[in-house]
Short mmCIF file of C-alpha atoms in Angstrom, two decimals:
data_model
loop_
_atom_site.label_atom_id
_atom_site.label_comp_id
_atom_site.label_asym_id
_atom_site.label_seq_id
_atom_site.Cartn_x
_atom_site.Cartn_y
_atom_site.Cartn_z
CA MET A 546 -23.56 0.51 -17.42
CA LEU A 547 -20.78 -1.66 -18.93
CA PRO A 548 -17.21 -0.47 -18.48
CA THR A 549 -15.59 1.03 -21.58
CA GLU A 550 -12.30 -0.80 -21.04
CA LEU A 551 -11.44 -4.35 -20.04
CA PRO A 552 -8.88 -4.96 -17.29
CA TYR A 553 -5.34 -5.43 -18.59
CA ASP A 554 -4.96 -8.96 -17.20
CA ILE A 555 -8.01 -10.13 -19.17
CA THR A 556 -6.82 -8.63 -22.47
CA PHE A 557 -3.36 -10.06 -21.84
CA CYS A 558 -4.75 -13.57 -21.28
CA ILE A 559 -6.80 -13.34 -24.46
CA THR A 560 -3.87 -12.27 -26.64
CA GLU A 561 -1.67 -15.00 -25.16
CA TYR A 562 -3.71 -17.53 -27.15
CA PHE A 563 -2.33 -16.11 -30.42
CA ASP A 564 0.96 -17.33 -31.86
CA ASN A 565 3.26 -15.61 -34.33
CA CYS A 566 1.86 -17.35 -37.41
CA ILE A 567 0.33 -15.32 -40.25
CA ASP A 568 -3.28 -16.16 -39.41
CA ASP A 569 -2.84 -15.28 -35.73
CA ARG A 570 -1.10 -12.02 -36.59
CA ARG A 571 -4.05 -11.10 -38.78
CA SER A 572 -6.37 -11.93 -35.90
CA LEU A 573 -4.35 -9.69 -33.60
CA MET A 574 -4.64 -6.86 -36.13
CA SER A 575 -8.41 -7.27 -36.21
CA LEU A 576 -8.59 -7.48 -32.43
CA ALA A 577 -6.56 -4.29 -32.10
CA LEU A 578 -9.24 -2.47 -34.11
CA ALA A 579 -12.12 -3.99 -32.13
CA SER A 580 -11.55 -2.09 -28.90
CA LYS A 581 -9.12 0.43 -27.48
CA SER A 582 -8.65 -1.97 -24.57
CA PHE A 583 -6.93 -4.39 -26.92
CA LEU A 584 -4.95 -1.90 -28.98
CA PRO A 585 -1.81 -1.51 -26.79
CA ILE A 586 -1.40 -5.19 -25.92
CA CYS A 587 -2.02 -6.26 -29.55
CA GLN A 588 0.52 -3.74 -30.79
CA GLU A 589 3.02 -4.99 -28.25
CA ARG A 590 2.55 -8.57 -29.49
CA LEU A 591 2.62 -7.61 -33.18
CA PHE A 592 5.79 -5.55 -32.91
CA ALA A 593 7.67 -7.77 -30.44
CA SER A 594 9.54 -9.58 -33.20
CA MET A 595 10.29 -7.95 -36.55
CA THR A 596 12.05 -9.21 -39.69
CA LEU A 597 13.56 -6.82 -42.23
CA THR A 598 14.27 -8.44 -45.59
CA ASP A 599 16.38 -6.26 -47.84
CA GLU A 600 16.86 -7.88 -51.24
CA GLU A 601 16.06 -7.35 -54.89
CA ASN A 602 12.45 -7.98 -55.82
CA ASP A 603 11.49 -8.33 -59.49
CA SER A 604 7.79 -8.88 -58.82
CA ASP A 605 5.06 -6.25 -59.03
CA THR A 606 4.67 -6.21 -55.27
CA GLN A 607 6.15 -3.56 -53.04
CA PRO A 608 9.99 -3.74 -53.00
CA ASP A 609 11.54 -4.81 -49.72
CA GLY A 610 13.49 -1.56 -49.44
CA ASP A 611 10.26 0.45 -49.59
CA LYS A 612 8.73 -1.69 -46.85
CA ILE A 613 11.71 -0.98 -44.59
CA ARG A 614 11.46 2.75 -45.28
CA HIS A 615 7.74 2.72 -44.49
CA LEU A 616 8.42 0.92 -41.19
CA ALA A 617 11.05 3.54 -40.32
CA GLN A 618 8.52 6.29 -41.05
CA LEU A 619 5.88 4.51 -38.95
CA LEU A 620 8.21 4.30 -35.95
CA GLU A 621 9.07 7.97 -36.37
CA SER A 622 5.41 9.01 -36.42
CA SER A 623 4.40 6.55 -33.66
CA PRO A 624 7.32 6.53 -31.21
CA HIS A 625 5.36 4.53 -28.62
CA LEU A 626 5.90 1.47 -30.85
CA LYS A 627 9.69 1.57 -30.58
CA PRO A 628 10.02 -0.08 -27.12
CA TYR A 629 7.77 -2.94 -28.27
CA ILE A 630 10.38 -4.31 -30.68
CA ARG A 631 12.52 -6.71 -28.63
CA SER A 632 13.77 -9.03 -31.40
CA LEU A 633 14.95 -7.87 -34.82
CA THR A 634 16.13 -9.95 -37.78
CA TYR A 635 17.84 -8.27 -40.73
CA ARG A 636 18.27 -10.36 -43.88
CA ARG A 637 20.32 -8.94 -46.70
CA GLY A 638 20.29 -10.16 -50.30
CA THR A 639 23.01 -9.90 -52.92
CA GLN A 640 22.34 -6.36 -54.13
CA THR A 641 25.03 -3.72 -53.80
CA PRO A 642 24.71 -0.74 -51.44
CA GLU A 643 24.31 1.51 -54.49
CA ARG A 644 21.13 -0.35 -55.52
CA SER A 645 19.58 -0.55 -52.06
CA SER A 646 20.70 1.63 -49.18
CA PHE A 647 21.34 0.33 -45.67
CA GLU A 648 20.15 3.61 -44.18
CA PRO A 649 16.44 2.80 -43.58
CA ALA A 650 17.44 -0.33 -41.64
CA ALA A 651 20.02 1.71 -39.73
CA ASP A 652 17.33 4.26 -38.77
CA ILE A 653 15.17 1.47 -37.37
CA ILE A 654 17.94 -0.29 -35.43
CA SER A 655 19.23 2.92 -33.86
CA ALA A 656 15.71 3.84 -32.71
CA LEU A 657 14.99 0.73 -30.62
CA PRO A 658 15.58 1.41 -26.90
CA LYS A 659 14.75 -2.11 -25.62
CA LEU A 660 16.20 -4.38 -28.28
CA GLN A 661 17.13 -7.73 -26.71
CA GLU A 662 17.89 -9.96 -29.72
CA LEU A 663 19.59 -9.04 -32.99
CA ARG A 664 19.98 -11.45 -35.90
CA LEU A 665 22.00 -10.51 -38.98
CA SER A 666 21.89 -12.74 -42.05
CA PHE A 667 23.57 -12.28 -45.43
CA SER A 668 22.95 -14.41 -48.52
CA THR A 669 26.68 -14.59 -49.26
CA ALA A 670 29.61 -14.45 -46.86
CA ILE A 671 30.86 -10.96 -46.05
CA ASP A 672 33.83 -9.58 -44.15
CA TRP A 673 32.49 -7.01 -41.69
CA SER A 674 35.81 -5.17 -41.57
CA SER A 675 36.18 -4.68 -45.33
CA ASP A 676 32.93 -5.33 -47.25
CA LEU A 677 30.87 -2.62 -45.54
CA GLN A 678 33.10 0.37 -46.18
CA SER A 679 30.79 2.18 -48.60
CA LYS A 680 29.18 5.46 -47.64
CA GLY A 681 25.74 3.84 -47.76
CA ALA A 682 26.76 1.18 -45.22
CA ALA A 683 28.62 3.40 -42.72
CA LYS A 684 25.46 4.44 -40.85
CA PHE A 685 24.29 0.81 -40.73
CA VAL A 686 27.59 -0.39 -39.27
CA LYS A 687 27.49 2.32 -36.61
CA ALA A 688 23.88 1.48 -35.66
CA ILE A 689 24.69 -2.23 -35.34
CA GLN A 690 27.78 -1.69 -33.22
CA GLU A 691 25.98 0.73 -30.91
CA ALA A 692 23.13 -1.77 -30.48
CA VAL A 693 25.60 -4.56 -29.70
CA GLN A 694 27.07 -2.46 -26.90
CA GLY A 695 23.65 -1.40 -25.62
CA PRO A 696 22.56 -2.42 -22.11
CA THR A 697 19.44 -4.34 -23.21
CA LEU A 698 20.87 -6.56 -25.98
CA THR A 699 21.46 -10.08 -24.70
CA THR A 700 21.58 -12.19 -27.89
CA ILE A 701 23.35 -11.68 -31.20
CA HIS A 702 23.28 -14.10 -34.12
CA LEU A 703 25.59 -13.64 -37.11
CA GLN A 704 25.12 -15.68 -40.28
CA LEU A 705 27.81 -15.68 -42.99
CA ILE A 706 29.66 -12.81 -41.32
CA THR A 707 33.36 -12.87 -40.52
CA ASN A 708 35.57 -10.43 -38.59
CA PHE A 709 32.66 -8.92 -36.69
CA PRO A 710 33.88 -6.90 -33.66
CA LEU A 711 32.57 -9.45 -31.16
CA LEU A 712 34.51 -7.98 -28.27
CA LEU A 713 31.96 -5.14 -28.22
CA PHE A 714 29.45 -7.75 -27.09
CA ILE A 715 31.69 -10.21 -25.26
CA ASN A 716 33.04 -7.56 -22.91
CA LYS A 717 29.53 -7.30 -21.42
CA CYS A 718 29.41 -11.01 -20.59
CA ARG A 719 30.52 -12.88 -17.53
CA GLU A 720 28.92 -16.14 -18.69
CA LEU A 721 27.15 -16.86 -21.96
CA ILE A 722 25.67 -19.39 -24.36
CA LEU A 723 27.84 -19.95 -27.41
CA ALA A 724 26.67 -21.63 -30.63
CA GLU A 725 28.91 -21.82 -33.67
CA ASP A 726 28.45 -23.17 -37.15
CA ALA A 727 31.77 -22.95 -38.94
CA PRO A 728 33.11 -21.13 -40.73
CA SER A 729 31.09 -17.91 -40.44
CA THR A 730 27.94 -18.34 -38.35
CA LEU A 731 27.95 -17.58 -34.64
CA SER A 732 25.39 -16.95 -31.92
CA LEU A 733 26.08 -15.48 -28.45
CA SER A 734 23.59 -15.08 -25.59
CA VAL A 735 24.29 -13.52 -22.19
CA ILE A 736 23.60 -15.56 -19.06
CA LYS A 737 25.41 -13.30 -16.63
CA SER A 738 26.56 -9.80 -17.47
CA VAL A 739 29.41 -7.88 -15.92
CA GLN A 740 28.56 -5.13 -13.46
CA SER A 741 30.63 -2.55 -15.29
CA LEU A 742 31.56 -2.01 -18.93
CA SER A 743 34.93 -0.53 -18.05
CA THR A 744 38.14 -1.98 -19.48
CA SER A 745 38.79 -3.71 -16.16
CA ALA A 746 35.75 -5.90 -16.86
CA GLN A 747 37.21 -7.34 -20.06
CA HIS A 748 37.92 -11.06 -19.91
CA THR A 749 41.10 -12.91 -20.65
CA ALA A 750 38.93 -16.04 -20.86
CA LEU A 751 35.22 -16.31 -21.59
CA ARG A 752 32.99 -18.40 -19.32
CA VAL A 753 30.64 -20.56 -21.37
CA ARG A 754 27.59 -22.13 -19.73
CA SER A 755 25.94 -23.72 -22.79
CA TYR A 756 27.84 -24.68 -25.93
CA GLU A 757 26.44 -25.79 -29.30
CA VAL A 758 28.90 -26.70 -32.01
CA GLY A 759 28.93 -27.51 -35.69
CA LYS A 760 25.47 -28.10 -37.13
CA LYS A 761 26.94 -28.05 -40.64
CA SER A 762 30.69 -28.23 -40.29
CA TRP A 763 33.21 -28.26 -37.51
CA PRO A 764 35.52 -25.41 -36.54
CA ARG A 765 38.78 -27.28 -36.97
CA ARG A 766 42.04 -26.75 -35.12
CA MET A 767 40.71 -26.30 -31.61
CA GLN A 768 43.68 -25.77 -29.33
CA ASN A 769 44.10 -25.90 -25.56
CA GLU A 770 45.51 -22.85 -23.83
CA THR A 771 46.35 -22.37 -20.14
CA ILE A 772 45.44 -19.00 -18.58
CA ASP A 773 46.20 -18.36 -14.91
CA GLY A 774 46.45 -22.09 -14.37
CA VAL A 775 43.08 -22.83 -16.04
CA LYS A 776 42.96 -24.94 -19.19
CA CYS A 777 40.88 -23.16 -21.84
CA LEU A 778 39.88 -23.84 -25.42
CA ARG A 779 41.08 -21.57 -28.21
CA LEU A 780 38.91 -21.36 -31.36
CA GLU A 781 39.95 -20.20 -34.80
CA TYR A 782 37.71 -17.13 -34.56
CA PRO A 783 40.14 -14.22 -34.09
CA SER A 784 37.71 -12.07 -32.08
CA VAL A 785 36.62 -14.78 -29.60
CA PRO A 786 38.71 -15.04 -26.42
CA PRO A 787 39.75 -18.46 -25.06
CA LEU A 788 36.81 -20.39 -23.63
CA ASP A 789 36.65 -21.30 -19.96
CA LEU A 790 34.49 -24.44 -19.97
CA ARG A 791 34.56 -25.20 -16.25
CA PHE A 792 31.02 -23.81 -15.93
CA LEU A 793 29.64 -25.71 -18.92
CA ASP A 794 26.50 -27.70 -18.10
CA ARG A 795 24.82 -28.05 -21.53
CA LEU A 796 26.65 -29.41 -24.56
CA SER A 797 25.28 -30.09 -28.03
CA VAL A 798 27.68 -31.25 -30.74
CA THR A 799 27.18 -32.44 -34.30
CA LEU A 800 29.64 -34.91 -35.78
CA ASN A 801 30.56 -35.78 -39.34
CA CYS A 802 33.57 -38.07 -38.94
CA ASP A 803 36.11 -39.53 -36.49
CA GLN A 804 38.04 -36.25 -36.33
CA ASP A 805 34.92 -34.45 -35.10
CA LEU A 806 34.60 -36.92 -32.23
CA GLU A 807 38.15 -36.17 -31.16
CA GLU A 808 37.42 -32.44 -31.30
CA ALA A 809 34.26 -32.96 -29.24
CA LYS A 810 36.28 -34.76 -26.58
CA LYS A 811 38.41 -31.62 -26.15
CA ILE A 812 35.27 -29.75 -25.13
CA ARG A 813 33.98 -32.52 -22.91
CA ASP A 814 37.31 -33.02 -21.13
CA LEU A 815 37.52 -29.33 -20.17
CA ALA A 816 33.92 -29.13 -18.96
CA GLY A 817 33.09 -29.21 -15.29
CA SER A 818 29.82 -31.11 -14.86
CA ILE A 819 27.72 -31.54 -18.01
CA GLN A 820 24.08 -32.16 -17.11
CA TYR A 821 22.53 -32.08 -20.59
CA LEU A 822 24.21 -33.80 -23.52
CA GLN A 823 23.01 -33.97 -27.10
CA VAL A 824 25.44 -35.34 -29.63
CA GLY A 825 24.61 -35.18 -33.32
CA GLY A 826 25.85 -35.96 -36.77
CA LEU A 827 25.30 -35.77 -40.50
CA CYS A 828 24.67 -39.12 -42.08
CA PRO A 829 25.23 -39.49 -45.84
CA CYS A 830 22.52 -41.67 -47.37
CA SER A 831 24.24 -44.42 -49.33
CA SER A 832 21.36 -44.81 -51.76
CA SER A 833 20.68 -41.22 -52.81
CA GLY A 834 23.72 -39.29 -51.60
CA CYS A 835 21.58 -36.82 -49.63
CA LEU A 836 22.34 -35.60 -46.13
CA LEU A 837 20.02 -36.60 -43.30
CA ASN A 838 20.25 -35.03 -39.86
CA THR A 839 20.79 -37.25 -36.83
CA THR A 840 21.52 -36.42 -33.23
CA PHE A 841 24.42 -38.78 -32.66
CA LEU A 842 26.76 -40.45 -35.03
CA ALA A 843 30.11 -41.76 -33.86
CA ALA A 844 32.78 -43.27 -36.09
CA ARG A 845 30.47 -44.93 -38.67
CA CYS A 846 27.29 -43.55 -40.18
CA VAL A 847 25.08 -46.55 -39.36
CA ARG A 848 26.49 -47.52 -35.96
CA PHE A 849 26.90 -45.89 -32.59
CA ASP A 850 30.24 -47.37 -31.59
CA GLY A 851 31.86 -44.84 -29.27
CA LEU A 852 28.76 -43.44 -27.58
CA SER A 853 29.54 -44.98 -24.20
CA ALA A 854 33.18 -43.87 -24.40
CA PHE A 855 32.16 -40.30 -25.19
CA VAL A 856 29.57 -40.16 -22.42
CA ALA A 857 32.07 -41.61 -19.94
CA GLY A 858 33.61 -38.20 -19.34
CA SER A 859 30.32 -36.84 -18.02
CA ARG A 860 28.79 -39.83 -16.32
CA SER A 861 28.72 -38.62 -12.73
CA SER A 862 26.67 -35.47 -13.48
CA LEU A 863 24.77 -36.26 -16.68
CA GLN A 864 21.00 -35.85 -16.20
CA THR A 865 19.63 -35.73 -19.76
CA LEU A 866 20.82 -37.67 -22.79
CA THR A 867 19.35 -37.43 -26.29
CA VAL A 868 20.09 -39.93 -29.08
CA SER A 869 18.65 -39.64 -32.57
CA PHE A 870 19.30 -41.34 -35.90
CA ALA A 871 17.96 -42.18 -39.33
CA VAL A 872 17.24 -45.81 -40.21
CA TYR A 873 17.79 -47.32 -43.64
CA CYS A 874 16.76 -50.70 -44.98
CA ASN A 875 20.38 -51.83 -45.12
CA SER A 876 21.41 -50.52 -41.69
CA ASP A 877 20.71 -51.39 -38.07
CA PRO A 878 21.62 -48.49 -35.76
CA TRP A 879 19.15 -49.76 -33.14
CA SER A 880 21.41 -52.72 -32.35
CA SER A 881 24.46 -50.53 -31.76
CA VAL A 882 22.39 -48.13 -29.61
CA ALA A 883 21.24 -51.08 -27.53
CA SER A 884 24.83 -52.34 -27.18
CA GLU A 885 26.07 -48.92 -26.05
CA LEU A 886 23.28 -48.60 -23.47
CA LEU A 887 24.31 -52.01 -22.12
CA LEU A 888 27.92 -50.80 -21.85
CA MET A 889 26.71 -47.78 -19.87
CA ALA A 890 24.60 -49.96 -17.57
CA ASP A 891 27.33 -50.21 -14.97
CA GLY A 892 25.77 -47.87 -12.41
CA SER A 893 28.03 -44.94 -13.20
CA LEU A 894 25.22 -42.96 -14.83
CA CYS A 895 23.78 -42.47 -11.38
CA SER A 896 22.30 -39.01 -12.13
CA LEU A 897 20.66 -39.73 -15.49
CA LYS A 898 16.98 -38.78 -15.20
CA ARG A 899 15.79 -38.54 -18.79
CA LEU A 900 16.66 -40.47 -21.94
CA THR A 901 15.21 -39.52 -25.32
CA ILE A 902 15.64 -41.67 -28.43
CA ILE A 903 14.54 -40.18 -31.74
CA SER A 904 14.44 -42.41 -34.81
CA SER A 905 13.12 -42.28 -38.33
CA HIS A 906 11.07 -45.34 -39.19
CA CYS A 907 12.75 -47.55 -41.75
CA SER A 908 11.16 -47.17 -45.19
CA CYS A 909 10.63 -50.91 -45.43
CA GLY A 910 8.65 -50.85 -42.18
CA LEU A 911 10.82 -53.19 -40.10
CA VAL A 912 10.59 -52.91 -36.31
CA PRO A 913 13.83 -53.52 -34.35
CA ASN A 914 12.20 -55.90 -31.88
CA SER A 915 15.37 -57.58 -30.57
CA ALA A 916 17.15 -54.25 -30.01
CA LEU A 917 14.10 -52.82 -28.27
CA GLU A 918 14.00 -55.80 -25.93
CA ILE A 919 17.69 -55.27 -25.05
CA ILE A 920 17.05 -51.57 -24.37
CA ASP A 921 14.00 -52.44 -22.31
CA LYS A 922 16.00 -54.84 -20.14
CA ALA A 923 18.94 -52.46 -19.71
CA LEU A 924 16.87 -49.40 -18.76
CA SER A 925 14.50 -51.23 -16.41
CA SER A 926 17.37 -52.67 -14.36
CA ASP A 927 18.95 -50.97 -11.35
CA ALA A 928 21.84 -49.72 -13.50
CA TYR A 929 20.12 -46.36 -13.99
CA PRO A 930 18.92 -45.57 -10.44
CA ALA A 931 17.74 -41.99 -11.11
CA LEU A 932 16.06 -42.63 -14.47
CA ASN A 933 12.41 -41.57 -14.33
CA ARG A 934 11.54 -40.62 -17.91
CA VAL A 935 12.12 -42.45 -21.21
CA HIS A 936 10.74 -40.93 -24.39
CA LEU A 937 10.75 -42.69 -27.75
CA ALA A 938 9.91 -40.50 -30.76
CA VAL A 939 9.57 -42.24 -34.12
CA LYS A 940 9.40 -40.28 -37.35
CA VAL A 941 7.44 -42.10 -40.03
CA SER A 942 7.15 -41.47 -43.76
CA PRO A 943 3.81 -40.33 -45.23
CA LYS A 944 3.36 -43.90 -46.51
CA HIS A 945 3.20 -45.16 -42.91
CA THR A 946 0.77 -42.66 -41.41
CA ASP A 947 -1.59 -45.54 -40.58
CA LEU A 948 1.06 -47.20 -38.41
CA ASN A 949 0.25 -47.05 -34.71
CA ILE A 950 3.73 -46.49 -33.30
CA SER A 951 2.72 -46.99 -29.67
CA GLN A 952 1.09 -50.34 -30.37
CA THR A 953 3.90 -51.40 -32.71
CA TYR A 954 6.86 -50.58 -30.44
CA GLY A 955 5.17 -50.84 -27.06
CA PRO A 956 5.08 -54.67 -26.71
CA TYR A 957 8.88 -54.85 -26.91
CA LEU A 958 9.21 -52.40 -24.00
CA SER A 959 7.04 -54.32 -21.57
CA ARG A 960 9.32 -53.89 -18.54
CA LEU A 961 9.34 -50.10 -18.92
CA GLN A 962 5.59 -50.16 -19.48
CA LYS A 963 5.13 -51.89 -16.11
CA SER A 964 7.76 -49.91 -14.21
CA SER A 965 6.45 -47.86 -11.31
CA LYS A 966 9.41 -45.45 -11.23
CA ILE A 967 9.94 -44.83 -14.96
CA SER A 968 7.46 -42.98 -17.16
CA LEU A 969 7.53 -44.25 -20.75
CA SER A 970 6.09 -42.24 -23.63
CA ILE A 971 6.02 -43.22 -27.30
CA SER A 972 5.09 -40.72 -29.99
CA SER A 973 5.20 -40.40 -33.76
CA GLU A 974 5.42 -37.60 -36.29
CA ILE A 975 5.48 -37.31 -40.07
CA GLN A 976 8.97 -36.82 -41.50
CA ASN A 977 9.60 -34.73 -44.59
#
């Protein structure tokens, strides 16, 4: 006789094949109804990450507020689902509290005993200390602040929110990951928590292990501050303590102009031993005026002058370096990248193990053969003794989908192709 239930490890392995996309979620729903063996594990996957969207809806479909209320009622009638929700995103539209109450969302947030990640997003900037004073928002504010102080929450992301009481979260942290996107978006994730939440555990300076700064705009006016003989960085956020960067090992910065590079150097100079460095920028397209994302842009939008000088502060410990840029018909960033890699080929990058170069393919289809040959010669020499992986990712336009990137770029990287100690990979993807 066949067993009525499958072993847990088998059902778990089966559900692991499903992602969080709409089609896979529908498949998980169907699988949950197929057998009681699959029901708990499917429910755990389906409820692990939830998004509450609370905004005005003029269509004939069910209003977002009603959906949130129905979810609150479901959790109340099926309490076993509450511990499954580990990540919660709350997105709020422009409606006033009088038109759509915060209370259903507050009921959900306050009922989650194992919430690990909380993401709050507002369509327009709000001041947490003054814009949520209505009676309808009071319960929501209390639920959020209690969740932030809870023992299980390790990540909080705030979008377009200022004057949030961050110390409620920061006082739990000994070391954390900090990502900021000025002026009002901030993300904090715990790496090490304090053993006690007493006032004695509060920090005069905050240890930051991984730091990501300025995807859209820079937080200006960074200032140095010395605390107990340690140089720290003071941000303009009033509720963030000074940053102790001696433990920083991962740094990702996005640059827009020369001033940003100087600000980035303040972070780099206070860091102890950066192992992973990704430096980025926003490059204004001279032809259309649009903004294109790149991963490093120093001083001028089409050149990389300054890359070697910036990296110099982290040379002895740097293990991973990522460089990315957009190519235009009237620009040649490849040449400046090649020049900067030659400047760094002095043996001081003795720990560099992985180099990634990400480029968009020029719309006119030109291949930077001379620059590639310079890069090939520099990287295959003994100047990078620990280098064992080079990855070249080229983004091509839909018009060039027939272009074989590996065959097109590969011949100019012949030394790396033949190297026995360096693994070279070349890939392509369609850019929007």
